[in-house]
């Protein structure tokens, strides 16, 4: 559906206009014949561009996937060299951005209207891969550029797709084919599903997506080095193989497809409706319904070109499919070449004898003659129409043609528009045609149109792989129709611009998806009516669905931002709606025969694609020089869901405006308290009302995310900290150290904002995304949120004037093996946090504490008096905790704190236990303590 790019980038250093793009693996050079082959091999190995990094980050939110691919290359040769970046992407995906970094120059992709003469625009080549065509296949993005000697290049590609449910699972596929072993190779997939994630599985790497059958599941398990973290609504999968692990899989760097499958929890009735910022999506996938009877005609190409493996594997698949028919089904078989041969003159019931006779008929088919596609389709449709017309069928049923061919029309009617028109008039919307193209010579465009115009699906399979499994897998998708003639209605005055709401059939394991806009963004209920036919009855489902409208910048930080003309607060449901609408407009354009209508649809497609930054058939991409506001290292660390505006962005925004450059470090007038989490990490809690300071340690695990402050339900503030590991110093009592490498802050009031702080940068996402480097002083602020950076020192966050946090930056020029750049978190002002606040630090804010067991009440209980025991009992929040006196340094060691230390990982001091403070993801606002428990985002 989308125009694939074979790109020669028209840049000053591009050597001419390369119409034919060299394939990725082609490193051939013209050398004199007298040069020995071994020398030529060494020359190729020496000068081949080195890929230093290949990373893919995907974020899937409610089935909608944002994917960004980043690749870095080095020209090791002593002369300028053409380098190529290529990436297989799903055929159903839309590219949203492409960015190149060549040396110190940045070239940003911009979606523009497609013109007949492209000029300086990216030159497009429609190159489908030899992998698979059709919606389940792949297409290849390819870009070539001349890179100066010893220079580096980075490529960043972003694309989006809506995952389709097939055989009861959503499938997300990432192509991992860097064509060489890579020092740093990472695939990171994050899944957020409000309904709940079920049946998550990571398959073994596959070099073909044509696995087809859902019956024989891949049981090889995840590839080596895969790490899976999951809770009810969140999952994170990371694949990070070493060079040695890569080499064991494939020496040539073609590892294969990294595939994740999952499903979600769902209601059995009206479906799941999600709303965000005035957009809605309705997922409808009922199950546990009795299947509808099928009237099916199998139309099999038996022309001469089917000789050998193709016909044998097709016969084997049909033998299996015939055995899978249900007793209430009816069927017939047609074999065609230049003649059309029908097994029976009418549809027959499914009986053991009929199945046996049908298999015998298929077995005796022999390849001969030409290909009369039109005649075979007309005969199959007529059989179905006659059966329905002349039989008083009590049960409602669906009529299907399953059409298999490997070629082009060569006999009978051969004119494609005439074949399409004849088929459309014969089927009249009552017969759905499902087409399968076998091999490389098939007229797949014709098969696509036949299915598109007649409520069917199409697949392209290849004879050099297991075509039998692919055919059976395709049939499995349509083997169990549950509903027919489905209609979904919403109140016309409350919903507008909805995608299509009429569907001929619903098959078990699939899903119907409708998206649209709500006229009233504040409405709290939406009336939904679904009518359909099921077996012997007419089904009507009615329900007033609570929509719980949410108004926020986005569900995850860094989500896509359309350029120009877009909503002020874009979101993943808006992206999903625009994606579905664009697909349907393109489908209507393909089916339209009227030129004025085609032109109107073309303009709508172009306007929608431009507005939402999609590279579609009527748009193109221009590469323009852009200011470089981030280092490549920062660019690669961005959020997975970077969307259309990838990492190369300027510091701009409607809500958060950067302040002027500051020559001196910015020191905000905020007094920092002792209450903090810093170092290994060491926790300090100050009780000013009690003139008392308490400290404790938490022995966390690398990768764990700790809840520090949890007050989402009241003040709307959540703070989480992610740990990084390091070896312990020699002769120490610990086996490892842990530090905070990332602090994330979610502010929910008055408007939702996300902050992510690392030792190198601060990301502020409050509707417009800003990236502030930590090595430069800066200040931004808007609507009660202020963020300031003191270069290489600290980051200060002030919220609504009554909550403030300070994050210290601990940076090492020459770190020891046990040292890591990390962060320290300090609560400067907690007055705006509620009494329900929780978290490792939050539970102690605005509380009182006292010491017992000292013999008398000292004037300064934080320090035992001379001659007193250095042990006592701390009473706080109803807990009685043995403590000992000690001293601890904070503020980068600049200040020493006298505190009472609670041993044993703060057992009995904190509510619950360590695992209760683990967050599922950086912006998880759920808490297991106190009222107003929140379910994350």
mmCIF file with all atom_site columns, N, CA, C and O in Angstrom, residues 363-405:
data_model
loop_
_atom_site.group_PDB
_atom_site.id
_atom_site.type_symbol
_atom_site.label_atom_id
_atom_site.label_alt_id
_atom_site.label_comp_id
_atom_site.label_asym_id
_atom_site.label_entity_id
_atom_site.label_seq_id
_atom_site.pdbx_PDB_ins_code
_atom_site.Cartn_x
_atom_site.Cartn_y
_atom_site.Cartn_z
_atom_site.occupancy
_atom_site.B_iso_or_equiv
_atom_site.pdbx_formal_charge
_atom_site.auth_seq_id
_atom_site.auth_comp_id
_atom_site.auth_asym_id
_atom_site.auth_atom_id
_atom_site.pdbx_PDB_model_num
ATOM 1   N N  . UNK A 1 363 ? -6.669  -35.392 -6.494  1.00 0.00 ? 363 UNK A N  1
ATOM 2   C CA . UNK A 1 363 ? -5.472  -36.194 -6.744  1.00 0.00 ? 363 UNK A CA 1
ATOM 3   C C  . UNK A 1 363 ? -5.231  -36.409 -8.240  1.00 0.00 ? 363 UNK A C  1
ATOM 4   O O  . UNK A 1 363 ? -4.077  -36.420 -8.695  1.00 0.00 ? 363 UNK A O  1
ATOM 5   N N  . UNK A 1 364 ? -6.306  -36.546 -9.001  1.00 0.00 ? 364 UNK A N  1
ATOM 6   C CA . UNK A 1 364 ? -6.169  -36.835 -10.429 1.00 0.00 ? 364 UNK A CA 1
ATOM 7   C C  . UNK A 1 364 ? -6.020  -35.593 -11.293 1.00 0.00 ? 364 UNK A C  1
ATOM 8   O O  . UNK A 1 364 ? -5.915  -35.705 -12.515 1.00 0.00 ? 364 UNK A O  1
ATOM 9   N N  . UNK A 1 365 ? -6.014  -34.430 -10.703 1.00 0.00 ? 365 UNK A N  1
ATOM 10  C CA . UNK A 1 365 ? -5.777  -33.213 -11.493 1.00 0.00 ? 365 UNK A CA 1
ATOM 11  C C  . UNK A 1 365 ? -4.357  -33.244 -12.048 1.00 0.00 ? 365 UNK A C  1
ATOM 12  O O  . UNK A 1 365 ? -3.405  -33.569 -11.345 1.00 0.00 ? 365 UNK A O  1
ATOM 13  N N  . UNK A 1 366 ? -4.209  -32.885 -13.318 1.00 0.00 ? 366 UNK A N  1
ATOM 14  C CA . UNK A 1 366 ? -2.884  -32.854 -13.943 1.00 0.00 ? 366 UNK A CA 1
ATOM 15  C C  . UNK A 1 366 ? -2.668  -31.496 -14.606 1.00 0.00 ? 366 UNK A C  1
ATOM 16  O O  . UNK A 1 366 ? -3.616  -30.922 -15.166 1.00 0.00 ? 366 UNK A O  1
ATOM 17  N N  . UNK A 1 367 ? -1.463  -30.961 -14.535 1.00 0.00 ? 367 UNK A N  1
ATOM 18  C CA . UNK A 1 367 ? -1.201  -29.626 -15.078 1.00 0.00 ? 367 UNK A CA 1
ATOM 19  C C  . UNK A 1 367 ? -1.134  -29.645 -16.609 1.00 0.00 ? 367 UNK A C  1
ATOM 20  O O  . UNK A 1 367 ? -0.356  -30.396 -17.205 1.00 0.00 ? 367 UNK A O  1
ATOM 21  N N  . UNK A 1 368 ? -1.929  -28.782 -17.222 1.00 0.00 ? 368 UNK A N  1
ATOM 22  C CA . UNK A 1 368 ? -1.938  -28.675 -18.674 1.00 0.00 ? 368 UNK A CA 1
ATOM 23  C C  . UNK A 1 368 ? -2.664  -27.404 -19.085 1.00 0.00 ? 368 UNK A C  1
ATOM 24  O O  . UNK A 1 368 ? -3.542  -26.919 -18.370 1.00 0.00 ? 368 UNK A O  1
ATOM 25  N N  . UNK A 1 369 ? -2.288  -26.834 -20.242 1.00 0.00 ? 369 UNK A N  1
ATOM 26  C CA . UNK A 1 369 ? -3.038  -25.731 -20.824 1.00 0.00 ? 369 UNK A CA 1
ATOM 27  C C  . UNK A 1 369 ? -2.748  -24.376 -20.211 1.00 0.00 ? 369 UNK A C  1
ATOM 28  O O  . UNK A 1 369 ? -1.798  -24.177 -19.467 1.00 0.00 ? 369 UNK A O  1
ATOM 29  N N  . UNK A 1 370 ? -3.647  -23.402 -20.569 1.00 0.00 ? 370 UNK A N  1
ATOM 30  C CA . UNK A 1 370 ? -3.492  -22.014 -20.147 1.00 0.00 ? 370 UNK A CA 1
ATOM 31  C C  . UNK A 1 370 ? -4.250  -21.721 -18.856 1.00 0.00 ? 370 UNK A C  1
ATOM 32  O O  . UNK A 1 370 ? -4.519  -22.615 -18.055 1.00 0.00 ? 370 UNK A O  1
ATOM 33  N N  . UNK A 1 371 ? -4.618  -20.416 -18.669 1.00 0.00 ? 371 UNK A N  1
ATOM 34  C CA . UNK A 1 371 ? -5.209  -19.979 -17.397 1.00 0.00 ? 371 UNK A CA 1
ATOM 35  C C  . UNK A 1 371 ? -6.428  -19.102 -17.669 1.00 0.00 ? 371 UNK A C  1
ATOM 36  O O  . UNK A 1 371 ? -6.287  -17.919 -17.997 1.00 0.00 ? 371 UNK A O  1
ATOM 37  N N  . UNK A 1 372 ? -7.608  -19.674 -17.511 1.00 0.00 ? 372 UNK A N  1
ATOM 38  C CA . UNK A 1 372 ? -8.859  -18.929 -17.708 1.00 0.00 ? 372 UNK A CA 1
ATOM 39  C C  . UNK A 1 372 ? -9.399  -18.497 -16.342 1.00 0.00 ? 372 UNK A C  1
ATOM 40  O O  . UNK A 1 372 ? -10.297 -19.131 -15.779 1.00 0.00 ? 372 UNK A O  1
ATOM 41  N N  . UNK A 1 373 ? -8.852  -17.427 -15.809 1.00 0.00 ? 373 UNK A N  1
ATOM 42  C CA . UNK A 1 373 ? -9.256  -16.945 -14.485 1.00 0.00 ? 373 UNK A CA 1
ATOM 43  C C  . UNK A 1 373 ? -10.702 -16.490 -14.489 1.00 0.00 ? 373 UNK A C  1
ATOM 44  O O  . UNK A 1 373 ? -11.483 -16.815 -13.577 1.00 0.00 ? 373 UNK A O  1
ATOM 45  N N  . UNK A 1 374 ? -11.095 -15.746 -15.519 1.00 0.00 ? 374 UNK A N  1
ATOM 46  C CA . UNK A 1 374 ? -12.460 -15.212 -15.573 1.00 0.00 ? 374 UNK A CA 1
ATOM 47  C C  . UNK A 1 374 ? -13.490 -16.340 -15.606 1.00 0.00 ? 374 UNK A C  1
ATOM 48  O O  . UNK A 1 374 ? -14.477 -16.339 -14.847 1.00 0.00 ? 374 UNK A O  1
ATOM 49  N N  . UNK A 1 375 ? -13.274 -17.331 -16.444 1.00 0.00 ? 375 UNK A N  1
ATOM 50  C CA . UNK A 1 375 ? -14.230 -18.426 -16.565 1.00 0.00 ? 375 UNK A CA 1
ATOM 51  C C  . UNK A 1 375 ? -14.369 -19.226 -15.278 1.00 0.00 ? 375 UNK A C  1
ATOM 52  O O  . UNK A 1 375 ? -15.476 -19.607 -14.886 1.00 0.00 ? 375 UNK A O  1
ATOM 53  N N  . UNK A 1 376 ? -13.241 -19.467 -14.600 1.00 0.00 ? 376 UNK A N  1
ATOM 54  C CA . UNK A 1 376 ? -13.282 -20.241 -13.361 1.00 0.00 ? 376 UNK A CA 1
ATOM 55  C C  . UNK A 1 376 ? -14.033 -19.489 -12.269 1.00 0.00 ? 376 UNK A C  1
ATOM 56  O O  . UNK A 1 376 ? -14.841 -20.077 -11.536 1.00 0.00 ? 376 UNK A O  1
ATOM 57  N N  . UNK A 1 377 ? -13.790 -18.190 -12.148 1.00 0.00 ? 377 UNK A N  1
ATOM 58  C CA . UNK A 1 377 ? -14.495 -17.397 -11.141 1.00 0.00 ? 377 UNK A CA 1
ATOM 59  C C  . UNK A 1 377 ? -15.993 -17.338 -11.429 1.00 0.00 ? 377 UNK A C  1
ATOM 60  O O  . UNK A 1 377 ? -16.814 -17.468 -10.507 1.00 0.00 ? 377 UNK A O  1
ATOM 61  N N  . UNK A 1 378 ? -16.353 -17.147 -12.683 1.00 0.00 ? 378 UNK A N  1
ATOM 62  C CA . UNK A 1 378 ? -17.773 -17.072 -13.025 1.00 0.00 ? 378 UNK A CA 1
ATOM 63  C C  . UNK A 1 378 ? -18.486 -18.382 -12.692 1.00 0.00 ? 378 UNK A C  1
ATOM 64  O O  . UNK A 1 378 ? -19.600 -18.379 -12.155 1.00 0.00 ? 378 UNK A O  1
ATOM 65  N N  . UNK A 1 379 ? -17.812 -19.483 -12.959 1.00 0.00 ? 379 UNK A N  1
ATOM 66  C CA . UNK A 1 379 ? -18.443 -20.782 -12.688 1.00 0.00 ? 379 UNK A CA 1
ATOM 67  C C  . UNK A 1 379 ? -18.589 -21.003 -11.181 1.00 0.00 ? 379 UNK A C  1
ATOM 68  O O  . UNK A 1 379 ? -19.618 -21.500 -10.704 1.00 0.00 ? 379 UNK A O  1
ATOM 69  N N  . UNK A 1 380 ? -17.560 -20.652 -10.404 1.00 0.00 ? 380 UNK A N  1
ATOM 70  C CA . UNK A 1 380 ? -17.624 -20.829 -8.952  1.00 0.00 ? 380 UNK A CA 1
ATOM 71  C C  . UNK A 1 380 ? -18.698 -19.965 -8.310  1.00 0.00 ? 380 UNK A C  1
ATOM 72  O O  . UNK A 1 380 ? -19.457 -20.433 -7.446  1.00 0.00 ? 380 UNK A O  1
ATOM 73  N N  . UNK A 1 381 ? -18.807 -18.714 -8.738  1.00 0.00 ? 381 UNK A N  1
ATOM 74  C CA . UNK A 1 381 ? -19.827 -17.823 -8.180  1.00 0.00 ? 381 UNK A CA 1
ATOM 75  C C  . UNK A 1 381 ? -21.228 -18.308 -8.552  1.00 0.00 ? 381 UNK A C  1
ATOM 76  O O  . UNK A 1 381 ? -22.154 -18.277 -7.727  1.00 0.00 ? 381 UNK A O  1
ATOM 77  N N  . UNK A 1 382 ? -21.378 -18.798 -9.776  1.00 0.00 ? 382 UNK A N  1
ATOM 78  C CA . UNK A 1 382 ? -22.688 -19.283 -10.213 1.00 0.00 ? 382 UNK A CA 1
ATOM 79  C C  . UNK A 1 382 ? -23.125 -20.497 -9.394  1.00 0.00 ? 382 UNK A C  1
ATOM 80  O O  . UNK A 1 382 ? -24.306 -20.627 -9.035  1.00 0.00 ? 382 UNK A O  1
ATOM 81  N N  . UNK A 1 383 ? -22.191 -21.377 -9.073  1.00 0.00 ? 383 UNK A N  1
ATOM 82  C CA . UNK A 1 383 ? -22.515 -22.531 -8.238  1.00 0.00 ? 383 UNK A CA 1
ATOM 83  C C  . UNK A 1 383 ? -23.067 -22.087 -6.881  1.00 0.00 ? 383 UNK A C  1
ATOM 84  O O  . UNK A 1 383 ? -24.061 -22.629 -6.379  1.00 0.00 ? 383 UNK A O  1
ATOM 85  N N  . UNK A 1 384 ? -22.430 -21.077 -6.287  1.00 0.00 ? 384 UNK A N  1
ATOM 86  C CA . UNK A 1 384 ? -22.867 -20.592 -4.979  1.00 0.00 ? 384 UNK A CA 1
ATOM 87  C C  . UNK A 1 384 ? -24.212 -19.886 -5.062  1.00 0.00 ? 384 UNK A C  1
ATOM 88  O O  . UNK A 1 384 ? -25.100 -20.107 -4.221  1.00 0.00 ? 384 UNK A O  1
ATOM 89  N N  . UNK A 1 385 ? -24.371 -19.025 -6.055  1.00 0.00 ? 385 UNK A N  1
ATOM 90  C CA . UNK A 1 385 ? -25.652 -18.317 -6.209  1.00 0.00 ? 385 UNK A CA 1
ATOM 91  C C  . UNK A 1 385 ? -26.805 -19.285 -6.453  1.00 0.00 ? 385 UNK A C  1
ATOM 92  O O  . UNK A 1 385 ? -27.900 -19.128 -5.898  1.00 0.00 ? 385 UNK A O  1
ATOM 93  N N  . UNK A 1 386 ? -26.557 -20.301 -7.273  1.00 0.00 ? 386 UNK A N  1
ATOM 94  C CA . UNK A 1 386 ? -27.613 -21.288 -7.575  1.00 0.00 ? 386 UNK A CA 1
ATOM 95  C C  . UNK A 1 386 ? -27.980 -22.076 -6.319  1.00 0.00 ? 386 UNK A C  1
ATOM 96  O O  . UNK A 1 386 ? -29.163 -22.354 -6.069  1.00 0.00 ? 386 UNK A O  1
ATOM 97  N N  . UNK A 1 387 ? -26.968 -22.436 -5.529  1.00 0.00 ? 387 UNK A N  1
ATOM 98  C CA . UNK A 1 387 ? -27.253 -23.217 -4.317  1.00 0.00 ? 387 UNK A CA 1
ATOM 99  C C  . UNK A 1 387 ? -28.116 -22.424 -3.347  1.00 0.00 ? 387 UNK A C  1
ATOM 100 O O  . UNK A 1 387 ? -29.085 -22.935 -2.791  1.00 0.00 ? 387 UNK A O  1
ATOM 101 N N  . UNK A 1 388 ? -27.760 -21.157 -3.137  1.00 0.00 ? 388 UNK A N  1
ATOM 102 C CA . UNK A 1 388 ? -28.520 -20.330 -2.201  1.00 0.00 ? 388 UNK A CA 1
ATOM 103 C C  . UNK A 1 388 ? -29.921 -20.065 -2.736  1.00 0.00 ? 388 UNK A C  1
ATOM 104 O O  . UNK A 1 388 ? -30.903 -20.084 -1.981  1.00 0.00 ? 388 UNK A O  1
ATOM 105 N N  . UNK A 1 389 ? -30.040 -19.850 -4.038  1.00 0.00 ? 389 UNK A N  1
ATOM 106 C CA . UNK A 1 389 ? -31.340 -19.517 -4.626  1.00 0.00 ? 389 UNK A CA 1
ATOM 107 C C  . UNK A 1 389 ? -32.291 -20.709 -4.657  1.00 0.00 ? 389 UNK A C  1
ATOM 108 O O  . UNK A 1 389 ? -33.505 -20.538 -4.485  1.00 0.00 ? 389 UNK A O  1
ATOM 109 N N  . UNK A 1 390 ? -31.783 -21.924 -4.860  1.00 0.00 ? 390 UNK A N  1
ATOM 110 C CA . UNK A 1 390 ? -32.648 -23.091 -5.046  1.00 0.00 ? 390 UNK A CA 1
ATOM 111 C C  . UNK A 1 390 ? -32.758 -23.968 -3.815  1.00 0.00 ? 390 UNK A C  1
ATOM 112 O O  . UNK A 1 390 ? -33.328 -25.056 -3.866  1.00 0.00 ? 390 UNK A O  1
ATOM 113 N N  . UNK A 1 391 ? -32.194 -23.530 -2.718  1.00 0.00 ? 391 UNK A N  1
ATOM 114 C CA . UNK A 1 391 ? -32.306 -24.309 -1.490  1.00 0.00 ? 391 UNK A CA 1
ATOM 115 C C  . UNK A 1 391 ? -32.877 -23.432 -0.395  1.00 0.00 ? 391 UNK A C  1
ATOM 116 O O  . UNK A 1 391 ? -32.413 -22.314 -0.164  1.00 0.00 ? 391 UNK A O  1
ATOM 117 N N  . UNK A 1 392 ? -33.881 -23.951 0.263   1.00 0.00 ? 392 UNK A N  1
ATOM 118 C CA . UNK A 1 392 ? -34.496 -23.231 1.378   1.00 0.00 ? 392 UNK A CA 1
ATOM 119 C C  . UNK A 1 392 ? -33.618 -23.438 2.611   1.00 0.00 ? 392 UNK A C  1
ATOM 120 O O  . UNK A 1 392 ? -33.835 -24.359 3.399   1.00 0.00 ? 392 UNK A O  1
ATOM 121 N N  . UNK A 1 393 ? -32.585 -22.590 2.724   1.00 0.00 ? 393 UNK A N  1
ATOM 122 C CA . UNK A 1 393 ? -31.598 -22.773 3.793   1.00 0.00 ? 393 UNK A CA 1
ATOM 123 C C  . UNK A 1 393 ? -32.115 -22.104 5.063   1.00 0.00 ? 393 UNK A C  1
ATOM 124 O O  . UNK A 1 393 ? -32.254 -20.892 5.141   1.00 0.00 ? 393 UNK A O  1
ATOM 125 N N  . UNK A 1 394 ? -32.454 -22.934 6.041   1.00 0.00 ? 394 UNK A N  1
ATOM 126 C CA . UNK A 1 394 ? -32.965 -22.392 7.298   1.00 0.00 ? 394 UNK A CA 1
ATOM 127 C C  . UNK A 1 394 ? -31.875 -21.618 8.019   1.00 0.00 ? 394 UNK A C  1
ATOM 128 O O  . UNK A 1 394 ? -32.098 -20.535 8.546   1.00 0.00 ? 394 UNK A O  1
ATOM 129 N N  . UNK A 1 395 ? -30.680 -22.201 8.028   1.00 0.00 ? 395 UNK A N  1
ATOM 130 C CA . UNK A 1 395 ? -29.560 -21.549 8.712   1.00 0.00 ? 395 UNK A CA 1
ATOM 131 C C  . UNK A 1 395 ? -29.032 -20.416 7.852   1.00 0.00 ? 395 UNK A C  1
ATOM 132 O O  . UNK A 1 395 ? -28.938 -20.536 6.634   1.00 0.00 ? 395 UNK A O  1
ATOM 133 N N  . UNK A 1 396 ? -28.658 -19.337 8.489   1.00 0.00 ? 396 UNK A N  1
ATOM 134 C CA . UNK A 1 396 ? -27.903 -18.306 7.779   1.00 0.00 ? 396 UNK A CA 1
ATOM 135 C C  . UNK A 1 396 ? -26.510 -18.870 7.513   1.00 0.00 ? 396 UNK A C  1
ATOM 136 O O  . UNK A 1 396 ? -25.943 -19.569 8.329   1.00 0.00 ? 396 UNK A O  1
ATOM 137 N N  . UNK A 1 397 ? -25.960 -18.522 6.363   1.00 0.00 ? 397 UNK A N  1
ATOM 138 C CA . UNK A 1 397 ? -24.663 -19.078 5.983   1.00 0.00 ? 397 UNK A CA 1
ATOM 139 C C  . UNK A 1 397 ? -23.875 -18.018 5.241   1.00 0.00 ? 397 UNK A C  1
ATOM 140 O O  . UNK A 1 397 ? -24.401 -16.973 4.858   1.00 0.00 ? 397 UNK A O  1
ATOM 141 N N  . UNK A 1 398 ? -22.583 -18.290 5.043   1.00 0.00 ? 398 UNK A N  1
ATOM 142 C CA . UNK A 1 398 ? -21.723 -17.398 4.260   1.00 0.00 ? 398 UNK A CA 1
ATOM 143 C C  . UNK A 1 398 ? -21.220 -18.169 3.050   1.00 0.00 ? 398 UNK A C  1
ATOM 144 O O  . UNK A 1 398 ? -20.938 -19.373 3.127   1.00 0.00 ? 398 UNK A O  1
ATOM 145 N N  . UNK A 1 399 ? -21.113 -17.472 1.940   1.00 0.00 ? 399 UNK A N  1
ATOM 146 C CA . UNK A 1 399 ? -20.678 -18.085 0.682   1.00 0.00 ? 399 UNK A CA 1
ATOM 147 C C  . UNK A 1 399 ? -19.292 -17.575 0.328   1.00 0.00 ? 399 UNK A C  1
ATOM 148 O O  . UNK A 1 399 ? -19.070 -16.356 0.235   1.00 0.00 ? 399 UNK A O  1
ATOM 149 N N  . UNK A 1 400 ? -18.365 -18.505 0.129   1.00 0.00 ? 400 UNK A N  1
ATOM 150 C CA . UNK A 1 400 ? -16.962 -18.164 -0.103  1.00 0.00 ? 400 UNK A CA 1
ATOM 151 C C  . UNK A 1 400 ? -16.427 -18.861 -1.333  1.00 0.00 ? 400 UNK A C  1
ATOM 152 O O  . UNK A 1 400 ? -16.745 -20.034 -1.583  1.00 0.00 ? 400 UNK A O  1
ATOM 153 N N  . UNK A 1 401 ? -15.583 -18.152 -2.085  1.00 0.00 ? 401 UNK A N  1
ATOM 154 C CA . UNK A 1 401 ? -14.743 -18.762 -3.123  1.00 0.00 ? 401 UNK A CA 1
ATOM 155 C C  . UNK A 1 401 ? -13.305 -18.677 -2.640  1.00 0.00 ? 401 UNK A C  1
ATOM 156 O O  . UNK A 1 401 ? -12.825 -17.590 -2.292  1.00 0.00 ? 401 UNK A O  1
ATOM 157 N N  . UNK A 1 402 ? -12.631 -19.810 -2.578  1.00 0.00 ? 402 UNK A N  1
ATOM 158 C CA . UNK A 1 402 ? -11.195 -19.823 -2.270  1.00 0.00 ? 402 UNK A CA 1
ATOM 159 C C  . UNK A 1 402 ? -10.471 -20.142 -3.571  1.00 0.00 ? 402 UNK A C  1
ATOM 160 O O  . UNK A 1 402 ? -10.556 -21.258 -4.097  1.00 0.00 ? 402 UNK A O  1
ATOM 161 N N  . UNK A 1 403 ? -9.786  -19.142 -4.093  1.00 0.00 ? 403 UNK A N  1
ATOM 162 C CA . UNK A 1 403 ? -9.245  -19.169 -5.457  1.00 0.00 ? 403 UNK A CA 1
ATOM 163 C C  . UNK A 1 403 ? -7.725  -19.209 -5.392  1.00 0.00 ? 403 UNK A C  1
ATOM 164 O O  . UNK A 1 403 ? -7.086  -18.341 -4.791  1.00 0.00 ? 403 UNK A O  1
ATOM 165 N N  . UNK A 1 404 ? -7.115  -20.227 -6.007  1.00 0.00 ? 404 UNK A N  1
ATOM 166 C CA . UNK A 1 404 ? -5.670  -20.407 -5.987  1.00 0.00 ? 404 UNK A CA 1
ATOM 167 C C  . UNK A 1 404 ? -5.129  -20.447 -7.409  1.00 0.00 ? 404 UNK A C  1
ATOM 168 O O  . UNK A 1 404 ? -5.604  -21.232 -8.247  1.00 0.00 ? 404 UNK A O  1
ATOM 169 N N  . UNK A 1 405 ? -4.117  -19.596 -7.697  1.00 0.00 ? 405 UNK A N  1
ATOM 170 C CA . UNK A 1 405 ? -3.497  -19.579 -9.021  1.00 0.00 ? 405 UNK A CA 1
ATOM 171 C C  . UNK A 1 405 ? -2.043  -19.172 -8.904  1.00 0.00 ? 405 UNK A C  1
ATOM 172 O O  . UNK A 1 405 ? -1.634  -18.583 -7.893  1.00 0.00 ? 405 UNK A O  1
#
